[in-house]
Amino acid sequence: MEYGLQMYSLRDITGEDLKGALKKVSEIGYKGVEFAGFFGHSAEEVKSWLDEYGLKVTGTHTGYNLLADDFDGTVAYHKAIGCDTLIVPGADTSCAKAMDELVENFNKWQPMLEKEGISLQYHNHHSEFLPNKDGQIPMEEMAKRTNIKFEIDTYWAFAAKRDPLEVITRLKDRISFIHLKDGNGGHTGYSLGMGSAPVKAVWERAKELGFYMVVESEGCDPDGVSEVTRCFEYLKSLGE
């Protein structure tokens, strides 16, 4: 089975050496990468590194404001690196007014991106499962009022005291990718298998539902490469 890695997991090195970080990812055994910024590198550079190390880009975490401020440039960059999935990694969902703006823009951008062959998705943290100032549950609002897809971060669902298996099963028709991570319910992350989140059960359900699994590690213990290597070894221990 192939796995992807969210490059935020290697944030201790990506800013200074993105190419070297991609090389490490390939050497560990991950086949896909999900970017969290490009640190000033051109699309041509990034694409050449992906090709050199035999990696496929599964998606990007692209800021909401970047889409708003440079939609055309963002689309062009994604097409140049061969990326067909753009994931907004969080946005202001704190009140009804913010939700209305978010929904309006998502409903505007989603068909525009679709015409360019790019899927618009949203990555949750824990707060989107909790009531905002006006009593709305942001994940429920987005599910009801938009057609975007969701990259469910299963750990943050767990941290919000939601059952991640229930979430990914209920939203299965809106999901292509999930994030696998571990922890004990707080903001400190652990390598897969070292926390209390139901990682193995999530892995089994995601495999059953056909989701592509992307590892994201919140910790860098003692560094990002060590952390994501432990995660990969854990996944190998689960078998195919």
PDB file of C-alpha atoms in Angstrom:
ATOM      1  CA  MET A   1       0.000   0.000   0.000  1.00  0.00           C
ATOM      2  CA  GLU A   2       1.212   3.497  -0.822  1.00  0.00           C
ATOM      3  CA  TYR A   3       1.125   6.400   1.635  1.00  0.00           C
ATOM      4  CA  GLY A   4       1.573  10.117   1.325  1.00  0.00           C
ATOM      5  CA  LEU A   5       3.249  12.573   3.660  1.00  0.00           C
ATOM      6  CA  GLN A   6       2.131  16.084   4.506  1.00  0.00           C
ATOM      7  CA  MET A   7       5.357  18.066   4.225  1.00  0.00           C
ATOM      8  CA  TYR A   8       4.484  20.145   7.300  1.00  0.00           C
ATOM      9  CA  SER A   9       5.775  17.098   9.176  1.00  0.00           C
ATOM     10  CA  LEU A  10       9.290  18.060   8.000  1.00  0.00           C
ATOM     11  CA  ARG A  11       8.914  21.760   8.761  1.00  0.00           C
ATOM     12  CA  ASP A  12      12.250  21.739  10.554  1.00  0.00           C
ATOM     13  CA  ILE A  13      14.025  21.342   7.197  1.00  0.00           C
ATOM     14  CA  THR A  14      11.641  22.240   4.339  1.00  0.00           C
ATOM     15  CA  GLY A  15      12.171  26.000   4.611  1.00  0.00           C
ATOM     16  CA  GLU A  16      15.909  25.681   4.075  1.00  0.00           C
ATOM     17  CA  ASP A  17      16.107  22.536   1.948  1.00  0.00           C
ATOM     18  CA  LEU A  18      12.871  21.489   0.276  1.00  0.00           C
ATOM     19  CA  LYS A  19      14.712  19.377  -2.282  1.00  0.00           C
ATOM     20  CA  GLY A  20      16.606  17.510   0.446  1.00  0.00           C
ATOM     21  CA  ALA A  21      13.362  16.976   2.353  1.00  0.00           C
ATOM     22  CA  LEU A  22      11.727  15.418  -0.707  1.00  0.00           C
ATOM     23  CA  LYS A  23      14.730  13.140  -1.143  1.00  0.00           C
ATOM     24  CA  LYS A  24      14.367  11.953   2.472  1.00  0.00           C
ATOM     25  CA  VAL A  25      10.638  11.317   1.972  1.00  0.00           C
ATOM     26  CA  SER A  26      11.382   9.101  -1.015  1.00  0.00           C
ATOM     27  CA  GLU A  27      14.156   7.247   0.801  1.00  0.00           C
ATOM     28  CA  ILE A  28      11.873   6.461   3.753  1.00  0.00           C
ATOM     29  CA  GLY A  29       9.339   4.912   1.389  1.00  0.00           C
ATOM     30  CA  TYR A  30       6.496   7.396   1.057  1.00  0.00           C
ATOM     31  CA  LYS A  31       5.189   7.611  -2.505  1.00  0.00           C
ATOM     32  CA  GLY A  32       3.148  10.795  -2.330  1.00  0.00           C
ATOM     33  CA  VAL A  33       3.642  14.273  -0.927  1.00  0.00           C
ATOM     34  CA  GLU A  34       1.203  16.953   0.125  1.00  0.00           C
ATOM     35  CA  PHE A  35       2.858  20.336   0.130  1.00  0.00           C
ATOM     36  CA  ALA A  36       2.537  23.006   2.809  1.00  0.00           C
ATOM     37  CA  GLY A  37       4.230  25.847   0.973  1.00  0.00           C
ATOM     38  CA  PHE A  38       6.943  26.035  -1.669  1.00  0.00           C
ATOM     39  CA  PHE A  39       9.331  28.489   0.008  1.00  0.00           C
ATOM     40  CA  GLY A  40       9.961  30.585  -3.060  1.00  0.00           C
ATOM     41  CA  HIS A  41      10.792  27.710  -5.394  1.00  0.00           C
ATOM     42  CA  SER A  42       9.437  27.777  -8.915  1.00  0.00           C
ATOM     43  CA  ALA A  43       6.944  25.207 -10.114  1.00  0.00           C
ATOM     44  CA  GLU A  44       9.537  23.966 -12.601  1.00  0.00           C
ATOM     45  CA  GLU A  45      12.047  23.305  -9.807  1.00  0.00           C
ATOM     46  CA  VAL A  46       9.502  21.482  -7.682  1.00  0.00           C
ATOM     47  CA  LYS A  47       8.303  19.358 -10.588  1.00  0.00           C
ATOM     48  CA  SER A  48      11.870  18.374 -11.453  1.00  0.00           C
ATOM     49  CA  TRP A  49      12.485  17.236  -7.865  1.00  0.00           C
ATOM     50  CA  LEU A  50       9.278  15.211  -7.782  1.00  0.00           C
ATOM     51  CA  ASP A  51      10.330  13.492 -11.003  1.00  0.00           C
ATOM     52  CA  GLU A  52      13.888  12.939  -9.764  1.00  0.00           C
ATOM     53  CA  TYR A  53      12.743  11.205  -6.585  1.00  0.00           C
ATOM     54  CA  GLY A  54       9.792   9.302  -8.065  1.00  0.00           C
ATOM     55  CA  LEU A  55       7.184  11.119  -5.993  1.00  0.00           C
ATOM     56  CA  LYS A  56       3.664  12.120  -6.942  1.00  0.00           C
ATOM     57  CA  VAL A  57       2.051  15.235  -5.572  1.00  0.00           C
ATOM     58  CA  THR A  58      -1.252  14.218  -3.970  1.00  0.00           C
ATOM     59  CA  GLY A  59      -2.306  17.725  -2.999  1.00  0.00           C
ATOM     60  CA  THR A  60      -1.329  21.038  -1.493  1.00  0.00           C
ATOM     61  CA  HIS A  61      -2.347  22.907   1.598  1.00  0.00           C
ATOM     62  CA  THR A  62      -3.028  26.311   0.094  1.00  0.00           C
ATOM     63  CA  GLY A  63      -4.092  29.243   2.231  1.00  0.00           C
ATOM     64  CA  TYR A  64      -7.564  30.675   1.811  1.00  0.00           C
ATOM     65  CA  ASN A  65      -6.079  34.151   1.326  1.00  0.00           C
ATOM     66  CA  LEU A  66      -3.773  32.934  -1.444  1.00  0.00           C
ATOM     67  CA  LEU A  67      -6.764  31.730  -3.411  1.00  0.00           C
ATOM     68  CA  ALA A  68      -8.497  35.046  -2.820  1.00  0.00           C
ATOM     69  CA  ASP A  69      -5.464  37.164  -3.717  1.00  0.00           C
ATOM     70  CA  ASP A  70      -3.955  35.199  -6.626  1.00  0.00           C
ATOM     71  CA  PHE A  71      -6.423  32.675  -7.977  1.00  0.00           C
ATOM     72  CA  ASP A  72      -4.939  32.496 -11.486  1.00  0.00           C
ATOM     73  CA  GLY A  73      -1.350  32.199 -10.278  1.00  0.00           C
ATOM     74  CA  THR A  74      -2.325  29.492  -7.816  1.00  0.00           C
ATOM     75  CA  VAL A  75      -4.069  27.490 -10.517  1.00  0.00           C
ATOM     76  CA  ALA A  76      -1.114  27.859 -12.881  1.00  0.00           C
ATOM     77  CA  TYR A  77       1.350  26.654 -10.214  1.00  0.00           C
ATOM     78  CA  HIS A  78      -0.767  23.591  -9.445  1.00  0.00           C
ATOM     79  CA  LYS A  79      -1.047  22.665 -13.108  1.00  0.00           C
ATOM     80  CA  ALA A  80       2.697  23.095 -13.616  1.00  0.00           C
ATOM     81  CA  ILE A  81       3.560  20.632 -10.828  1.00  0.00           C
ATOM     82  CA  GLY A  82       0.840  18.184 -11.887  1.00  0.00           C
ATOM     83  CA  CYS A  83      -1.376  18.704  -8.849  1.00  0.00           C
ATOM     84  CA  ASP A  84      -5.127  18.203  -9.150  1.00  0.00           C
ATOM     85  CA  THR A  85      -6.084  18.675  -5.480  1.00  0.00           C
ATOM     86  CA  LEU A  86      -6.078  21.998  -3.645  1.00  0.00           C
ATOM     87  CA  ILE A  87      -6.829  21.778   0.069  1.00  0.00           C
ATOM     88  CA  VAL A  88      -7.612  24.819   2.191  1.00  0.00           C
ATOM     89  CA  PRO A  89      -6.031  23.970   5.561  1.00  0.00           C
ATOM     90  CA  GLY A  90      -8.344  26.058   7.716  1.00  0.00           C
ATOM     91  CA  ALA A  91     -10.194  29.356   7.580  1.00  0.00           C
ATOM     92  CA  ASP A  92     -12.166  31.732   9.772  1.00  0.00           C
ATOM     93  CA  THR A  93     -15.322  29.869  10.821  1.00  0.00           C
ATOM     94  CA  SER A  94     -15.778  31.742  14.114  1.00  0.00           C
ATOM     95  CA  CYS A  95     -19.227  33.240  13.468  1.00  0.00           C
ATOM     96  CA  ALA A  96     -22.141  33.226  11.037  1.00  0.00           C
ATOM     97  CA  LYS A  97     -20.766  36.178   9.060  1.00  0.00           C
ATOM     98  CA  ALA A  98     -17.419  34.432   8.560  1.00  0.00           C
ATOM     99  CA  MET A  99     -19.196  31.232   7.572  1.00  0.00           C
ATOM    100  CA  ASP A 100     -21.329  33.077   5.016  1.00  0.00           C
ATOM    101  CA  GLU A 101     -18.223  34.562   3.398  1.00  0.00           C
ATOM    102  CA  LEU A 102     -16.444  31.204   3.382  1.00  0.00           C
ATOM    103  CA  VAL A 103     -19.406  29.404   1.834  1.00  0.00           C
ATOM    104  CA  GLU A 104     -19.855  32.130  -0.781  1.00  0.00           C
ATOM    105  CA  ASN A 105     -16.223  31.929  -1.870  1.00  0.00           C
ATOM    106  CA  PHE A 106     -16.101  28.133  -1.847  1.00  0.00           C
ATOM    107  CA  ASN A 107     -19.210  28.013  -4.012  1.00  0.00           C
ATOM    108  CA  LYS A 108     -17.581  30.502  -6.386  1.00  0.00           C
ATOM    109  CA  TRP A 109     -14.156  28.852  -6.512  1.00  0.00           C
ATOM    110  CA  GLN A 110     -15.181  25.190  -6.600  1.00  0.00           C
ATOM    111  CA  PRO A 111     -16.649  25.187 -10.142  1.00  0.00           C
ATOM    112  CA  MET A 112     -13.867  27.493 -11.369  1.00  0.00           C
ATOM    113  CA  LEU A 113     -11.234  25.054 -10.111  1.00  0.00           C
ATOM    114  CA  GLU A 114     -13.186  22.083 -11.402  1.00  0.00           C
ATOM    115  CA  LYS A 115     -13.034  23.558 -14.897  1.00  0.00           C
ATOM    116  CA  GLU A 116      -9.246  23.564 -14.541  1.00  0.00           C
ATOM    117  CA  GLY A 117      -9.235  19.921 -13.411  1.00  0.00           C
ATOM    118  CA  ILE A 118      -8.572  20.768  -9.770  1.00  0.00           C
ATOM    119  CA  SER A 119     -10.593  19.520  -6.799  1.00  0.00           C
ATOM    120  CA  LEU A 120     -11.256  22.010  -3.973  1.00  0.00           C
ATOM    121  CA  GLN A 121     -11.105  20.447  -0.522  1.00  0.00           C
ATOM    122  CA  TYR A 122     -11.057  21.558   3.114  1.00  0.00           C
ATOM    123  CA  HIS A 123      -8.860  20.240   5.926  1.00  0.00           C
ATOM    124  CA  ASN A 124     -10.336  20.422   9.408  1.00  0.00           C
ATOM    125  CA  HIS A 125      -8.853  21.059  12.801  1.00  0.00           C
ATOM    126  CA  HIS A 126     -10.776  20.407  16.009  1.00  0.00           C
ATOM    127  CA  SER A 127     -12.669  23.718  16.101  1.00  0.00           C
ATOM    128  CA  GLU A 128     -14.729  22.984  12.975  1.00  0.00           C
ATOM    129  CA  PHE A 129     -16.501  20.224  14.914  1.00  0.00           C
ATOM    130  CA  LEU A 130     -17.409  22.579  17.778  1.00  0.00           C
ATOM    131  CA  PRO A 131     -20.059  25.355  17.880  1.00  0.00           C
ATOM    132  CA  ASN A 132     -18.906  28.789  16.758  1.00  0.00           C
ATOM    133  CA  LYS A 133     -20.062  32.048  18.365  1.00  0.00           C
ATOM    134  CA  ASP A 134     -23.442  31.742  16.667  1.00  0.00           C
ATOM    135  CA  GLY A 135     -23.953  28.075  17.499  1.00  0.00           C
ATOM    136  CA  GLN A 136     -23.083  26.727  14.051  1.00  0.00           C
ATOM    137  CA  ILE A 137     -20.979  23.585  13.606  1.00  0.00           C
ATOM    138  CA  PRO A 138     -18.686  24.675  10.752  1.00  0.00           C
ATOM    139  CA  MET A 139     -18.205  21.170   9.317  1.00  0.00           C
ATOM    140  CA  GLU A 140     -21.954  20.697   9.158  1.00  0.00           C
ATOM    141  CA  GLU A 141     -22.416  24.093   7.517  1.00  0.00           C
ATOM    142  CA  MET A 142     -19.814  23.336   4.849  1.00  0.00           C
ATOM    143  CA  ALA A 143     -21.273  19.886   4.218  1.00  0.00           C
ATOM    144  CA  LYS A 144     -24.788  21.285   3.774  1.00  0.00           C
ATOM    145  CA  ARG A 145     -24.028  24.498   1.930  1.00  0.00           C
ATOM    146  CA  THR A 146     -21.174  23.593  -0.443  1.00  0.00           C
ATOM    147  CA  ASN A 147     -20.122  20.807  -2.805  1.00  0.00           C
ATOM    148  CA  ILE A 148     -16.456  20.836  -1.846  1.00  0.00           C
ATOM    149  CA  LYS A 149     -14.702  17.707  -0.671  1.00  0.00           C
ATOM    150  CA  PHE A 150     -13.102  17.195   2.723  1.00  0.00           C
ATOM    151  CA  GLU A 151      -9.695  15.965   3.729  1.00  0.00           C
ATOM    152  CA  ILE A 152     -10.620  14.708   7.173  1.00  0.00           C
ATOM    153  CA  ASP A 153      -7.908  15.051   9.752  1.00  0.00           C
ATOM    154  CA  THR A 154      -8.926  12.073  11.829  1.00  0.00           C
ATOM    155  CA  TYR A 155      -6.867  13.083  14.841  1.00  0.00           C
ATOM    156  CA  TRP A 156      -8.444  16.535  15.116  1.00  0.00           C
ATOM    157  CA  ALA A 157     -11.889  14.917  14.898  1.00  0.00           C
ATOM    158  CA  PHE A 158     -10.818  12.686  17.799  1.00  0.00           C
ATOM    159  CA  ALA A 159      -9.505  15.716  19.711  1.00  0.00           C
ATOM    160  CA  ALA A 160     -12.920  17.355  19.288  1.00  0.00           C
ATOM    161  CA  LYS A 161     -14.409  14.238  20.928  1.00  0.00           C
ATOM    162  CA  ARG A 162     -15.924  13.009  17.697  1.00  0.00           C
ATOM    163  CA  ASP A 163     -15.595   9.417  16.537  1.00  0.00           C
ATOM    164  CA  PRO A 164     -13.331   9.660  13.483  1.00  0.00           C
ATOM    165  CA  LEU A 165     -14.658   6.364  12.108  1.00  0.00           C
ATOM    166  CA  GLU A 166     -18.207   7.728  12.208  1.00  0.00           C
ATOM    167  CA  VAL A 167     -17.084  10.969  10.564  1.00  0.00           C
ATOM    168  CA  ILE A 168     -15.255   9.370   7.653  1.00  0.00           C
ATOM    169  CA  THR A 169     -18.015   6.814   7.117  1.00  0.00           C
ATOM    170  CA  ARG A 170     -20.775   9.451   7.130  1.00  0.00           C
ATOM    171  CA  LEU A 171     -18.862  11.752   4.778  1.00  0.00           C
ATOM    172  CA  LYS A 172     -17.389   8.986   2.623  1.00  0.00           C
ATOM    173  CA  ASP A 173     -18.845  10.366  -0.602  1.00  0.00           C
ATOM    174  CA  ARG A 174     -17.105  13.712   0.032  1.00  0.00           C
ATOM    175  CA  ILE A 175     -13.680  12.229   0.876  1.00  0.00           C
ATOM    176  CA  SER A 176     -10.699  11.201  -1.245  1.00  0.00           C
ATOM    177  CA  PHE A 177      -7.914  11.747   1.316  1.00  0.00           C
ATOM    178  CA  ILE A 178      -7.602  11.528   5.077  1.00  0.00           C
ATOM    179  CA  HIS A 179      -4.871  12.544   7.477  1.00  0.00           C
ATOM    180  CA  LEU A 180      -3.503   9.892   9.802  1.00  0.00           C
ATOM    181  CA  LYS A 181      -1.911  11.174  12.984  1.00  0.00           C
ATOM    182  CA  ASP A 182      -1.786  10.278  16.649  1.00  0.00           C
ATOM    183  CA  GLY A 183      -1.918  11.917  20.060  1.00  0.00           C
ATOM    184  CA  ASN A 184      -3.769  11.840  23.339  1.00  0.00           C
ATOM    185  CA  GLY A 185      -6.502  14.329  22.551  1.00  0.00           C
ATOM    186  CA  GLY A 186      -4.534  17.534  23.063  1.00  0.00           C
ATOM    187  CA  HIS A 187      -2.369  19.693  20.844  1.00  0.00           C
ATOM    188  CA  THR A 188       0.754  17.550  21.262  1.00  0.00           C
ATOM    189  CA  GLY A 189       1.290  15.008  18.519  1.00  0.00           C
ATOM    190  CA  TYR A 190       2.927  11.604  18.688  1.00  0.00           C
ATOM    191  CA  SER A 191       4.220   9.143  16.141  1.00  0.00           C
ATOM    192  CA  LEU A 192       1.569   6.783  14.810  1.00  0.00           C
ATOM    193  CA  GLY A 193       0.814   4.058  17.317  1.00  0.00           C
ATOM    194  CA  MET A 194       2.237   5.986  20.276  1.00  0.00           C
ATOM    195  CA  GLY A 195      -0.881   7.907  21.308  1.00  0.00           C
ATOM    196  CA  SER A 196      -4.454   7.014  22.219  1.00  0.00           C
ATOM    197  CA  ALA A 197      -6.192   7.973  18.969  1.00  0.00           C
ATOM    198  CA  PRO A 198      -7.794   4.990  17.167  1.00  0.00           C
ATOM    199  CA  VAL A 199      -5.192   4.977  14.408  1.00  0.00           C
ATOM    200  CA  LYS A 200      -5.398   1.283  13.538  1.00  0.00           C
ATOM    201  CA  ALA A 201      -9.205   1.312  13.402  1.00  0.00           C
ATOM    202  CA  VAL A 202      -9.128   4.441  11.226  1.00  0.00           C
ATOM    203  CA  TRP A 203      -6.550   2.801   8.956  1.00  0.00           C
ATOM    204  CA  GLU A 204      -8.763  -0.256   8.574  1.00  0.00           C
ATOM    205  CA  ARG A 205     -11.873   1.795   7.776  1.00  0.00           C
ATOM    206  CA  ALA A 206     -10.005   4.070   5.362  1.00  0.00           C
ATOM    207  CA  LYS A 207      -8.615   1.042   3.554  1.00  0.00           C
ATOM    208  CA  GLU A 208     -12.108  -0.434   3.344  1.00  0.00           C
ATOM    209  CA  LEU A 209     -13.520   2.827   1.961  1.00  0.00           C
ATOM    210  CA  GLY A 210     -10.671   3.304  -0.509  1.00  0.00           C
ATOM    211  CA  PHE A 211      -9.273   6.573   0.851  1.00  0.00           C
ATOM    212  CA  TYR A 212      -5.698   7.628   0.192  1.00  0.00           C
ATOM    213  CA  MET A 213      -3.954   8.021   3.547  1.00  0.00           C
ATOM    214  CA  VAL A 214      -1.613  10.934   4.217  1.00  0.00           C
ATOM    215  CA  VAL A 215       0.565  10.973   7.318  1.00  0.00           C
ATOM    216  CA  GLU A 216       0.870  14.249   9.165  1.00  0.00           C
ATOM    217  CA  SER A 217       2.960  14.395  12.317  1.00  0.00           C
ATOM    218  CA  GLU A 218       2.508  17.234  14.777  1.00  0.00           C
ATOM    219  CA  GLY A 219       5.768  16.444  16.565  1.00  0.00           C
ATOM    220  CA  CYS A 220       9.404  16.650  15.505  1.00  0.00           C
ATOM    221  CA  ASP A 221      10.913  14.250  18.042  1.00  0.00           C
ATOM    222  CA  PRO A 222      13.868  14.625  17.935  1.00  0.00           C
ATOM    223  CA  ASP A 223      13.441  15.812  14.337  1.00  0.00           C
ATOM    224  CA  GLY A 224      10.936  15.506  11.523  1.00  0.00           C
ATOM    225  CA  VAL A 225      12.732  12.740   9.647  1.00  0.00           C
ATOM    226  CA  SER A 226      12.900  10.529  12.748  1.00  0.00           C
ATOM    227  CA  GLU A 227       9.238  11.174  13.466  1.00  0.00           C
ATOM    228  CA  VAL A 228       7.919  10.325  10.014  1.00  0.00           C
ATOM    229  CA  THR A 229      10.231   7.318   9.749  1.00  0.00           C
ATOM    230  CA  ARG A 230       8.632   5.886  12.909  1.00  0.00           C
ATOM    231  CA  CYS A 231       5.207   6.581  11.400  1.00  0.00           C
ATOM    232  CA  PHE A 232       6.107   4.742   8.212  1.00  0.00           C
ATOM    233  CA  GLU A 233       7.479   1.773  10.138  1.00  0.00           C
ATOM    234  CA  TYR A 234       4.232   1.603  12.102  1.00  0.00           C
ATOM    235  CA  LEU A 235       2.195   1.545   8.898  1.00  0.00           C
ATOM    236  CA  LYS A 236       4.407  -1.217   7.497  1.00  0.00           C
ATOM    237  CA  SER A 237       3.707  -3.223  10.669  1.00  0.00           C
ATOM    238  CA  LEU A 238      -0.012  -3.136   9.873  1.00  0.00           C
ATOM    239  CA  GLY A 239       0.624  -4.945   6.597  1.00  0.00           C
ATOM    240  CA  GLU A 240      -1.250  -4.418   3.345  1.00  0.00           C
TER     241      GLU A 240
END
